Amino acid sequence: MCTHTPTCPTADSPDHEAAIVASCHPEQGWSLLCNGVLVFEDTGDLLPDGRIVAPRRPLAVAA
């Protein structure tokens, strides 16, 4: 999918979120990267093959 030079990381790469945003929808809370990965504002990802990357939110600290 990516036509950038140098090529963006593939969806299977550990750094797949470093790909360039192809379509951004902040009002809906997601962006589509050029490698086909959907990135959600809660830090979760949906890979093109349907696999889910769970959100990586920091843990809340009790006061």
Coordinates of N, CA and C in Angstrom, one line a residue:
M1 N 0.8 -1.2 0.0 CA 0.0 0.0 0.0 C 0.9 1.3 0.0
C2 N 2.0 1.2 0.7 CA 2.8 2.4 0.9 C 3.6 2.7 -0.4
T3 N 3.6 4.0 -0.8 CA 4.4 4.4 -2.0 C 5.4 5.5 -1.5
H4 N 5.6 5.6 -0.2 CA 6.6 6.6 0.3 C 8.0 6.1 0.1
T5 N 8.9 7.1 0.0 CA 10.3 6.7 0.0 C 11.0 7.4 1.2
P6 N 11.6 6.7 2.1 CA 11.7 5.3 2.2 C 10.3 4.7 2.6
T7 N 10.1 3.5 2.3 CA 8.9 2.8 2.6 C 8.5 2.8 4.1
C8 N 7.3 3.0 4.4 CA 6.8 3.0 5.8 C 6.9 1.5 6.3
P9 N 6.9 1.4 7.6 CA 6.9 0.0 8.2 C 5.6 -0.7 7.8
T10 N 5.7 -2.0 7.7 CA 4.6 -2.8 7.3 C 3.7 -3.0 8.6
A11 N 2.5 -3.5 8.4 CA 1.5 -3.7 9.4 C 2.1 -4.7 10.4
D12 N 2.9 -5.6 10.0 CA 3.5 -6.7 10.9 C 4.7 -6.2 11.7
S13 N 5.2 -5.0 11.4 CA 6.4 -4.5 12.0 C 6.1 -4.1 13.4
P14 N 7.0 -4.2 14.4 CA 6.8 -3.7 15.7 C 6.5 -2.2 15.8
D15 N 7.1 -1.5 14.8 CA 6.9 0.0 14.7 C 5.9 0.4 13.7
H16 N 4.8 -0.4 13.5 CA 3.8 -0.2 12.5 C 3.2 1.2 12.6
E17 N 3.1 1.8 13.8 CA 2.5 3.1 14.0 C 3.3 4.2 13.5
A18 N 4.5 3.9 13.0 CA 5.4 5.0 12.5 C 5.0 5.3 11.0
A19 N 4.1 4.6 10.4 CA 3.7 4.8 9.1 C 2.9 6.2 9.0
I20 N 2.9 6.7 7.8 CA 2.3 8.0 7.5 C 0.7 7.9 7.5
V21 N 0.1 8.9 8.1 CA -1.4 8.9 8.2 C -1.9 9.1 6.8
A22 N -2.8 8.2 6.3 CA -3.5 8.4 5.0 C -4.8 9.1 5.1
S23 N -5.5 8.8 6.2 CA -6.8 9.4 6.5 C -7.0 9.6 7.9
C24 N -7.4 10.8 8.3 CA -7.5 11.2 9.8 C -8.9 11.6 10.1
H25 N -9.5 11.0 11.1 CA -10.9 11.3 11.5 C -10.9 11.5 13.0
P26 N -10.4 12.6 13.5 CA -10.3 12.9 15.0 C -11.7 12.9 15.6
E27 N -12.7 13.4 14.8 CA -14.0 13.5 15.4 C -14.6 12.1 15.7
Q28 N -14.0 11.0 15.1 CA -14.5 9.7 15.3 C -13.4 8.9 16.2
G29 N -12.3 9.5 16.4 CA -11.3 8.9 17.2 C -10.4 7.9 16.5
W30 N -10.2 7.9 15.2 CA -9.3 7.0 14.5 C -8.6 7.6 13.4
S31 N -7.5 7.0 12.9 CA -6.8 7.4 11.8 C -6.3 6.1 11.0
L32 N -6.3 6.2 9.7 CA -5.8 5.1 8.9 C -4.4 5.4 8.4
L33 N -3.5 4.5 8.6 CA -2.1 4.6 8.2 C -2.0 4.0 6.8
C34 N -0.9 4.5 6.1 CA -0.7 4.0 4.7 C -0.4 2.5 4.7
N35 N -0.1 1.9 5.8 CA 0.2 0.4 5.8 C -1.1 -0.4 6.1
G36 N -2.2 0.3 6.2 CA -3.5 -0.4 6.4 C -3.9 -0.5 7.8
V37 N -3.1 0.0 8.8 CA -3.4 -0.1 10.2 C -4.4 1.0 10.6
L38 N -5.4 0.7 11.4 CA -6.3 1.7 12.0 C -5.8 1.9 13.4
V39 N -5.5 3.2 13.7 CA -5.0 3.6 15.0 C -6.1 4.4 15.7
F40 N -6.4 3.9 16.9 CA -7.5 4.6 17.6 C -6.9 5.5 18.7
E41 N -7.6 6.6 19.1 CA -7.1 7.5 20.0 C -6.9 6.9 21.4
D42 N -7.5 5.8 21.7 CA -7.2 5.1 23.0 C -6.0 4.3 23.0
T43 N -5.2 4.4 21.9 CA -3.9 3.8 21.6 C -4.0 2.3 21.2
G44 N -5.2 1.8 20.9 CA -5.4 0.5 20.4 C -5.3 0.6 18.9
D45 N -5.0 -0.6 18.2 CA -4.8 -0.7 16.8 C -5.6 -1.8 16.3
L46 N -6.0 -1.7 15.0 CA -6.6 -2.8 14.3 C -5.8 -3.0 13.0
L47 N -5.2 -4.2 12.9 CA -4.3 -4.6 11.8 C -5.2 -5.0 10.6
P48 N -4.6 -4.9 9.4 CA -5.4 -5.2 8.2 C -5.9 -6.6 8.2
D49 N -5.3 -7.6 8.8 CA -5.7 -9.0 8.8 C -6.8 -9.2 9.9
G50 N -7.2 -8.2 10.6 CA -8.2 -8.3 11.6 C -7.7 -8.5 13.1
R51 N -6.4 -8.7 13.2 CA -5.9 -8.8 14.6 C -6.0 -7.4 15.3
I52 N -6.1 -7.5 16.6 CA -6.3 -6.4 17.5 C -5.0 -6.2 18.3
V53 N -4.6 -5.0 18.4 CA -3.5 -4.6 19.4 C -4.2 -3.9 20.5
A54 N -4.2 -4.4 21.7 CA -4.9 -3.8 22.8 C -4.3 -2.4 23.1
P55 N -5.2 -1.5 23.6 CA -4.7 -0.2 24.0 C -3.6 -0.3 25.0
R56 N -2.7 0.7 25.0 CA -1.5 0.7 25.9 C -1.6 2.0 26.7
R57 N -2.7 2.1 27.4 CA -2.9 3.3 28.3 C -2.1 3.2 29.5
P58 N -1.6 4.3 30.0 CA -0.9 4.3 31.3 C -1.9 3.9 32.5
L59 N -1.4 3.2 33.5 CA -2.3 2.9 34.6 C -2.5 4.1 35.4
A60 N -3.8 4.3 35.9 CA -4.1 5.4 36.8 C -3.5 5.1 38.2
V61 N -3.0 6.2 38.8 CA -2.4 6.1 40.1 C -3.4 6.5 41.2
A62 N -3.7 5.7 42.1 CA -4.6 6.1 43.2 C -4.0 7.1 44.1
A63 N -4.8 8.1 44.5 CA -4.3 9.1 45.4 C -4.4 8.8 46.8

